[in-house]
Coordinates of C-alpha atoms in Angstrom, one line a residue:
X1 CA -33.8 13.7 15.0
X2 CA -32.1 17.0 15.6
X3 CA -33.1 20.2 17.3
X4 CA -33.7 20.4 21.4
X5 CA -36.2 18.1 22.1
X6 CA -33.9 15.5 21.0
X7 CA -33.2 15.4 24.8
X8 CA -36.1 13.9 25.4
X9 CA -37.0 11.7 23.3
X10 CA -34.2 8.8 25.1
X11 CA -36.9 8.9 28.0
X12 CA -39.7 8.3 25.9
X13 CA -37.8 5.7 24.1
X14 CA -36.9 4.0 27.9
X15 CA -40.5 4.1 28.6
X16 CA -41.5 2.7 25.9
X17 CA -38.7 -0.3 25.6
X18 CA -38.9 -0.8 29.4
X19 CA -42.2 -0.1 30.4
X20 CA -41.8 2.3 33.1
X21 CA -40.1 5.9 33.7
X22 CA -36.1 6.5 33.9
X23 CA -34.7 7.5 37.0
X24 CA -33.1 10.3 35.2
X25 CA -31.5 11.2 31.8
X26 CA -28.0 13.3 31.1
X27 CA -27.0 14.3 27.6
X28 CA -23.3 15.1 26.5
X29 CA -22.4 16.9 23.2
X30 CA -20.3 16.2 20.0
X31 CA -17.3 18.6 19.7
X32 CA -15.6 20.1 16.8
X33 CA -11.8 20.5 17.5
X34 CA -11.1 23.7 16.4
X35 CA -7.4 22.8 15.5
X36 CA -5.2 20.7 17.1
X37 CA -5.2 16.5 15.5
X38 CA -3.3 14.5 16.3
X39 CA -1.2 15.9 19.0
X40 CA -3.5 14.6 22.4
X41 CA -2.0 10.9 21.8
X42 CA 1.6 12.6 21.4
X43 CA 0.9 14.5 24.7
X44 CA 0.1 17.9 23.1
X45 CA -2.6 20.7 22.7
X46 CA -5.4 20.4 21.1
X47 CA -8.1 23.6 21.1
X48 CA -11.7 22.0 21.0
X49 CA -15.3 23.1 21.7
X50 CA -18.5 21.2 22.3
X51 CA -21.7 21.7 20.1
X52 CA -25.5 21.6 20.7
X53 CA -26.0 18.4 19.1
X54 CA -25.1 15.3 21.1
X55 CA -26.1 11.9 22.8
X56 CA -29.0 11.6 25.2
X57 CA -29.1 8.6 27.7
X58 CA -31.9 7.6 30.3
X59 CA -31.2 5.1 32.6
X60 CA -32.6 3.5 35.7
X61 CA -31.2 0.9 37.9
X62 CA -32.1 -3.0 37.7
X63 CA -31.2 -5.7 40.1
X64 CA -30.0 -8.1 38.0
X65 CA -26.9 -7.6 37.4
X66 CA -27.4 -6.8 33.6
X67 CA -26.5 -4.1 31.2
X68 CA -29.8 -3.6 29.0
X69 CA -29.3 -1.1 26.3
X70 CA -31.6 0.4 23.3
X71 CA -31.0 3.4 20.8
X72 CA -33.4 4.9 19.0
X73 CA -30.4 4.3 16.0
X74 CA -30.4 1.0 16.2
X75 CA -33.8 -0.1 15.9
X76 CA -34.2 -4.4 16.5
X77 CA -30.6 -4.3 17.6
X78 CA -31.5 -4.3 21.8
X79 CA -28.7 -6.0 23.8
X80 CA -28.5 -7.4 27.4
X81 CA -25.4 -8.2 28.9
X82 CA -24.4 -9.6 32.2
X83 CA -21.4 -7.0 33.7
X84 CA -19.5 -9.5 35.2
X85 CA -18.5 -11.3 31.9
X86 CA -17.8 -8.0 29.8
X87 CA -14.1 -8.4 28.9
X88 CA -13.0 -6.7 25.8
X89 CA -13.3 -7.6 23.0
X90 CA -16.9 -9.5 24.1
X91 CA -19.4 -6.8 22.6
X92 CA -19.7 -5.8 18.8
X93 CA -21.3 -2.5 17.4
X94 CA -22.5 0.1 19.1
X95 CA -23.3 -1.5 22.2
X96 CA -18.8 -1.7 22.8
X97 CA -19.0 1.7 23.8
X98 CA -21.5 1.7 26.9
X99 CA -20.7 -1.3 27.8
X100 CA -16.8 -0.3 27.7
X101 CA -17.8 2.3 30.1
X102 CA -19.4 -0.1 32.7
X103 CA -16.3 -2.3 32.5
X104 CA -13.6 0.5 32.8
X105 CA -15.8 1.9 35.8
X106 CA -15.4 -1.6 37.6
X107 CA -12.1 -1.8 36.6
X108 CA -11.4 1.6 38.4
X109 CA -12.7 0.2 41.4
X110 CA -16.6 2.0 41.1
X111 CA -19.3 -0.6 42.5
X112 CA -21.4 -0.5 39.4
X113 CA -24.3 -2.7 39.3
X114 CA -27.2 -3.4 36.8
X115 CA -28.4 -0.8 34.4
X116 CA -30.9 -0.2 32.0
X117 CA -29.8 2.4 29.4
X118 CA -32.3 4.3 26.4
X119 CA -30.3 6.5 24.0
X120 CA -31.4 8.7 21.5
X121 CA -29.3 11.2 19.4
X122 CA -28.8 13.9 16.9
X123 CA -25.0 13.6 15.9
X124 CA -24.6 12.1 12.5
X125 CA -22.2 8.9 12.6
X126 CA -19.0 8.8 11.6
X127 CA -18.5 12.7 10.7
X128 CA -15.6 13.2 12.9
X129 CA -17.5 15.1 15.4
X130 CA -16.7 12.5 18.3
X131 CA -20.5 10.5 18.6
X132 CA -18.5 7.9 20.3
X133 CA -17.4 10.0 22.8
X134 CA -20.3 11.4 23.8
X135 CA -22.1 8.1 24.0
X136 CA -19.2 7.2 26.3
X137 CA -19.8 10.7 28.3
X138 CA -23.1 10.2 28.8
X139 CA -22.8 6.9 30.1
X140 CA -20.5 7.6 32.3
X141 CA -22.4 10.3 34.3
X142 CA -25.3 8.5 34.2
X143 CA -24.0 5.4 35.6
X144 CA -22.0 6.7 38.2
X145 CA -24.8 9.7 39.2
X146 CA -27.5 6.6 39.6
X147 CA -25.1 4.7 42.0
X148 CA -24.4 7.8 44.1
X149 CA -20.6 8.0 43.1
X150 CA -18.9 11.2 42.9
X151 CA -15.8 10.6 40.4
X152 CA -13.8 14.4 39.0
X153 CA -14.9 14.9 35.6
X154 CA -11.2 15.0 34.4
X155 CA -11.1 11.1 36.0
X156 CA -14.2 10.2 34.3
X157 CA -12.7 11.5 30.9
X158 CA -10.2 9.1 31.4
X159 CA -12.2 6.0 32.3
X160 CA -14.0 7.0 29.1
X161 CA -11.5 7.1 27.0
X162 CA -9.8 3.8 28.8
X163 CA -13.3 2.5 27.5
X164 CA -12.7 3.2 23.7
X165 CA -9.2 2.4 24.2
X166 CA -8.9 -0.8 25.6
X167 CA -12.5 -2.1 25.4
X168 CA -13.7 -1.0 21.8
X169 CA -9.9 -0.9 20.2
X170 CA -10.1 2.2 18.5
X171 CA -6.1 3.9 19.9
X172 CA -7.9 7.5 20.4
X173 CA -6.4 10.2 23.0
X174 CA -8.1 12.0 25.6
X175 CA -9.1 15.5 23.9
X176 CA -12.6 13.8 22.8
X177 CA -13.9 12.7 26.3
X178 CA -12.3 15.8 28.1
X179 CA -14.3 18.1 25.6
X180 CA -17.4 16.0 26.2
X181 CA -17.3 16.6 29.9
X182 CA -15.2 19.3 30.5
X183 CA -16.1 22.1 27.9
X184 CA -18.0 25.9 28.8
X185 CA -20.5 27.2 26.6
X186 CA -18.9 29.9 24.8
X187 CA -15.5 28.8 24.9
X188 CA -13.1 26.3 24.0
X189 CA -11.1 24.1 25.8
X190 CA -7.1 24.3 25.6
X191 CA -6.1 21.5 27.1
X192 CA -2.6 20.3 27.6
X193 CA -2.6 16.3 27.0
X194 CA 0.4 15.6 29.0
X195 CA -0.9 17.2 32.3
X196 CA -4.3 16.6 31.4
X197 CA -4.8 20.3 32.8
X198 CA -7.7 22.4 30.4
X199 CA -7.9 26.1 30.4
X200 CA -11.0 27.4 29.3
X201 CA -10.8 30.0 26.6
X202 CA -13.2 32.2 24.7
X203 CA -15.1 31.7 21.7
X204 CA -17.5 33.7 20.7
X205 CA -18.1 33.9 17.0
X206 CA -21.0 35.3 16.6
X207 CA -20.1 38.4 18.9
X208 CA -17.1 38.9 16.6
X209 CA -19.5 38.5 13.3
X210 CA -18.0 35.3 12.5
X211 CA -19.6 32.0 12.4
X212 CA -17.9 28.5 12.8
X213 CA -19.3 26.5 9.9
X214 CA -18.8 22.7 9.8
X215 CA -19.7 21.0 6.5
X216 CA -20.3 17.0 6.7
X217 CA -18.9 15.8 3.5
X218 CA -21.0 12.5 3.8
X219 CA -17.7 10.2 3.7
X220 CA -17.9 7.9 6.8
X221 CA -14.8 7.0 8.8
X222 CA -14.1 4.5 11.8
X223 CA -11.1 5.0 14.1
X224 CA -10.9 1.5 14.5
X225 CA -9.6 0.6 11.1
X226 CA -5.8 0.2 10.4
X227 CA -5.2 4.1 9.2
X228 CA -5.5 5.7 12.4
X229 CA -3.4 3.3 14.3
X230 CA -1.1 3.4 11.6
X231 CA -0.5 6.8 12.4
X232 CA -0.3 6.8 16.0
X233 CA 2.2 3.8 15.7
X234 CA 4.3 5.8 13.2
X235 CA 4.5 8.6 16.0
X236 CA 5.8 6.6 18.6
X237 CA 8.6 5.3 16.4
X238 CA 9.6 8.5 15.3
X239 CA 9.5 9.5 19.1
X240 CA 11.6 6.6 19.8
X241 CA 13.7 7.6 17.1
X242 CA 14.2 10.8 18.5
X243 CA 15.0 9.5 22.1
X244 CA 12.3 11.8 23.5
X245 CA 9.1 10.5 25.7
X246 CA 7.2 12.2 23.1
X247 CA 6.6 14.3 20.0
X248 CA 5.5 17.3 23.0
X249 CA 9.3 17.2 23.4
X250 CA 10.6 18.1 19.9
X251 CA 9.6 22.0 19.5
X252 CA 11.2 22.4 16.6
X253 CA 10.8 21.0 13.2
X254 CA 14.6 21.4 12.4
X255 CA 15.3 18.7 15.5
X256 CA 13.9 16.0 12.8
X257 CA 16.4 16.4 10.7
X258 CA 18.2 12.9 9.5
X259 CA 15.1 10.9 10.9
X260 CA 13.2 8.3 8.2
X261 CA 11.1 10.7 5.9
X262 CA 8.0 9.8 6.3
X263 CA 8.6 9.7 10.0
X264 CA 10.2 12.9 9.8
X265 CA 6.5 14.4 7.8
X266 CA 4.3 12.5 10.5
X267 CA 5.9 14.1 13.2
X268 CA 6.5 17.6 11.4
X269 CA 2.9 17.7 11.6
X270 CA 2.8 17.3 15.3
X271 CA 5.7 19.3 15.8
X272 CA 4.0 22.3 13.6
X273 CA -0.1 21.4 15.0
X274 CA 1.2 22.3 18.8
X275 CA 2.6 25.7 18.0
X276 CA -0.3 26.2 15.9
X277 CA -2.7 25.7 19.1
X278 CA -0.8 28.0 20.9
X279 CA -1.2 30.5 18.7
X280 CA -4.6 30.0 18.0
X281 CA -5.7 30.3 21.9
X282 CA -3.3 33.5 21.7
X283 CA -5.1 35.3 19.1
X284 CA -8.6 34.0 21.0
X285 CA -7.1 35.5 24.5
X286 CA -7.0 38.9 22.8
X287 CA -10.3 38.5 20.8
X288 CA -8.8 38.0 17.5
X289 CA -10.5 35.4 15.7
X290 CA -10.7 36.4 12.7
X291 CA -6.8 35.8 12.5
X292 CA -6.8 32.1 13.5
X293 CA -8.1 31.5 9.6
X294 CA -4.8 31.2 8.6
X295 CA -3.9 28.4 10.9
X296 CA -6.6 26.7 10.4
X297 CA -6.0 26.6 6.6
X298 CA -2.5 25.4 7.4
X299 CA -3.2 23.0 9.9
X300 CA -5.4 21.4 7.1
X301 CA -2.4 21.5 4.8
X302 CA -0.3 19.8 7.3
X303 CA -3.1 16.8 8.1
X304 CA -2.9 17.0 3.9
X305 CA 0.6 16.9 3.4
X306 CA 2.4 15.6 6.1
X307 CA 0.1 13.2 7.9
X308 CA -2.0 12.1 4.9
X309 CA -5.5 11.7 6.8
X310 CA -6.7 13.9 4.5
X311 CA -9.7 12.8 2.2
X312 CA -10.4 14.7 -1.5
X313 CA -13.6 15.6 -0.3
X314 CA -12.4 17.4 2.6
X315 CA -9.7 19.0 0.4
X316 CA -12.5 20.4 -2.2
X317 CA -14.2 21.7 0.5
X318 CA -11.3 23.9 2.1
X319 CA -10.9 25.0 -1.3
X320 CA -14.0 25.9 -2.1
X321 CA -14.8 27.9 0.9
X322 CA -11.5 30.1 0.8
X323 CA -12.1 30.6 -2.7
X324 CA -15.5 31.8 -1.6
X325 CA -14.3 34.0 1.2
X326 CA -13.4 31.7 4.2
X327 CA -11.2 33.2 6.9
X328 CA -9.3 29.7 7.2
X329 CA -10.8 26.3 7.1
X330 CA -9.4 22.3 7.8
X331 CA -10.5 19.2 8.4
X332 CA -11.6 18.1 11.8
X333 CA -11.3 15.1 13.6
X334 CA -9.6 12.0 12.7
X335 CA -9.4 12.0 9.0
X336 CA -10.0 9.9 6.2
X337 CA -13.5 10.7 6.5
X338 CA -15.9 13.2 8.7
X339 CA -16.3 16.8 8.4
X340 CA -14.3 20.6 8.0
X341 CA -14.8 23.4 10.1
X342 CA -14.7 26.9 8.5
X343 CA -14.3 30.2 9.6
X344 CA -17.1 32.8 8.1
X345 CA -17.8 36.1 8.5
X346 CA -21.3 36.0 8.9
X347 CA -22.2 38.0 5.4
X348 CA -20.5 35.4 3.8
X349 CA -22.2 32.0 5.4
X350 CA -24.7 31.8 2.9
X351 CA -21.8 32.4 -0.2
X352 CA -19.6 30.4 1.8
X353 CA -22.6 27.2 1.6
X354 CA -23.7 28.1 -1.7
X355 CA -20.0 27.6 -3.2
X356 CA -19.4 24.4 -1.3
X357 CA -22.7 22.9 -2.4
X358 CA -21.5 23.8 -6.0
X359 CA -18.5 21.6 -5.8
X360 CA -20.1 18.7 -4.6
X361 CA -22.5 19.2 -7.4
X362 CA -19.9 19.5 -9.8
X363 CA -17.7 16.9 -8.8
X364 CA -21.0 14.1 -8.5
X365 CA -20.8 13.9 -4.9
X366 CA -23.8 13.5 -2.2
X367 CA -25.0 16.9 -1.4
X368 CA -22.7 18.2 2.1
X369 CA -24.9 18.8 5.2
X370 CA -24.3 22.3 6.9
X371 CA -24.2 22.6 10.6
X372 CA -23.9 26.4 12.6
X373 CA -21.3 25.1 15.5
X374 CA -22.3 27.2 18.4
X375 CA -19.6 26.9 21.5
X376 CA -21.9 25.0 23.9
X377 CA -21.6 23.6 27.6
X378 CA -20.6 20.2 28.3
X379 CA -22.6 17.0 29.9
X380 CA -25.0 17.8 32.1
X381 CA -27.9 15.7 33.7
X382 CA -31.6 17.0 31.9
X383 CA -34.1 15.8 34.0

């Protein structure tokens, strides 16, 4: 389902699976990074922004000591789990990431007891535009808003993302949850993964007569196959390499110099992405965003080039859109899979979709889906 009632359809769905009303229902939103991958693991910047579509949860407490949980996509697939046996590792499918949340909250010391949980959403899977997060975000606020715990949002990023970590397995850094929770509606969120401290900055496309276009290319990834931990792992070695804590460190590509090469192209990209970010917020600051296209485009050619999370999909679809009049566009999220955000001036969005379509036609591939990325705010309780 998409649109705004999406909200409410988790509490009809608790009703209905539960036989009574929720105690209340919170909803938290995917994000689109606008640029800035893989750097939050390697304690860098990273310039997202949360969207309208997102994951509802209704919830209600149970004294029983067990997590129930039912999504409206996952029909037949209900679980009940006892919380004092979750251990990771012990839940498969979707069900890892709320439960991950109740663990990491208990682990963290928060007296969470038994829950029953409803979701419903309108994020597609797998197209990089962090659904796992914002299940996790959801969760989290309603579990700890039902058991009367106040816990800072930028500490409840971190027990979210402790969740996917350490619970689900998927090696993930902390820009998703922090966007979830922490994001303003018309901005984005620079946020400096080493401090963990996140500026907000405007974005405002439509006042500039832009629009932020992200195109699902249909190809489904999962951070918690071996590519993404490949590259995280390659990071670390290059940073140990480099006798730095970090890739953050290295502020200059020439320092990698004399280094492995393909460490030495992993961590260009890193090295290159955070001076990128800066500049991006920089041009945002002074209400140029039409001039971030060009970073964007090269950040894309970096993830291409340098870190190889690329897809050819994702590459047609750059192509296709600059050809077509794009200020800038790259792949978002992860890689290997997912989506690409581009930069439009708003006379051109229908050019823009009409050309991408084309290549997908042409080269045999599922038509794209299309969706206007509207700076939004971030989870909020909705009834």
């Amino acid at each position: 389902m998409t649109g705004p009632d999406a909200r409410d359809d988790a509490a009809d769905l608790f009703a209905q699976r539960y036989g009574k009303h929720p105690r209340g229902a919170w909803r938290a939103p995917g994000r689109v990074n606008l640029i800035g991958e893989h750097t939050d693991y390697n304690d860098g910047f990273v310039l997202p922004f949360a969207i309208g579509p997102g994951v509802s949860a209704a919830a209600a407490r149970r004294d029983d000591g067990r997590l129930a949980l039912t999504s409206r996509q996952a029909p037949g697939a209900d679980v009940s789990l006892p919380l004092d046996e979750l251990r990771p590792g012990s839940v498969d499918g979707w069900a890892a990431y709320p439960a991950g949340v109740a663990w990491a909250l208990r682990a963290a010391g928060y007296p969470i007891g038994g829950v029953s949980l409803a979701f419903d959403s309108d994020l597609p899977l797998g197209a990089g535009l962090s659904s796992s997060a914002a299940l996790e975000c959801a969760v989290a606020l309603a579990l700890t808003e039902l058991h009367g715990l106040s816990v800072p949002r930028p500490q409840l990023a971190d027990i979210a993302r402790h969740a996917e970590n350490d619970f689900v397995g998927a090696p993930t850094g902390i820009m998703d949850q922090s966007a979830a929770l922490l994001c303003q509606a018309g901005h984005a969120l620079l946020l400096d993964c080493r401090s963990g401290i996140g500026t907000a900055v405007p974005l405002d496309p439509r006042a500039a007569g832009l629009c932020l276009l992200v195109i699902d290319t249909r190809v489904r990834h999962a951070l918690t196959d071996g590519g993404y931990a490949a590259r995280r792992q390659a990071c670390e070695e290059a940073a140990a390499v480099l006798g730095v804590r970090s890739l953050r460190d290295i502020t200059d590509s020439s320092e990698l110099a004399g280094i492995d090469p393909l460490l030495r192209r992993r961590a260009r990209h890193v090295v290159t992405e955070n001076s990128r970010v800066l500049a991006a917020a920089a041009l945002l600051r002074s209400g140029q965003l039409a001039r971030t296209g060009p970073l964007l485009t090269a950040s894309h050619a970096s993830l291409r080039d340098d870190f190889e999370v690329s897809w050819p999909a994702a590459d047609a679809t750059v192509e296709a859109a600059i050809e077509a009049g794009a200020c800038g566009a790259r792949m978002t999220g992860g890689g290997f899979g997912g989506s690409v955000i581009a930069l439009v001036h708003a006379e051109r969005d229908r050019q823009v979709r009409a050309a991408v379509a084309s290549r997908f036609t042409q080269q045999g591939w599922p038509a794209p889906g299309f969706i206007d990325a509207v700076p939004s705010a971030g989870a909020r309780r909705v009834r």
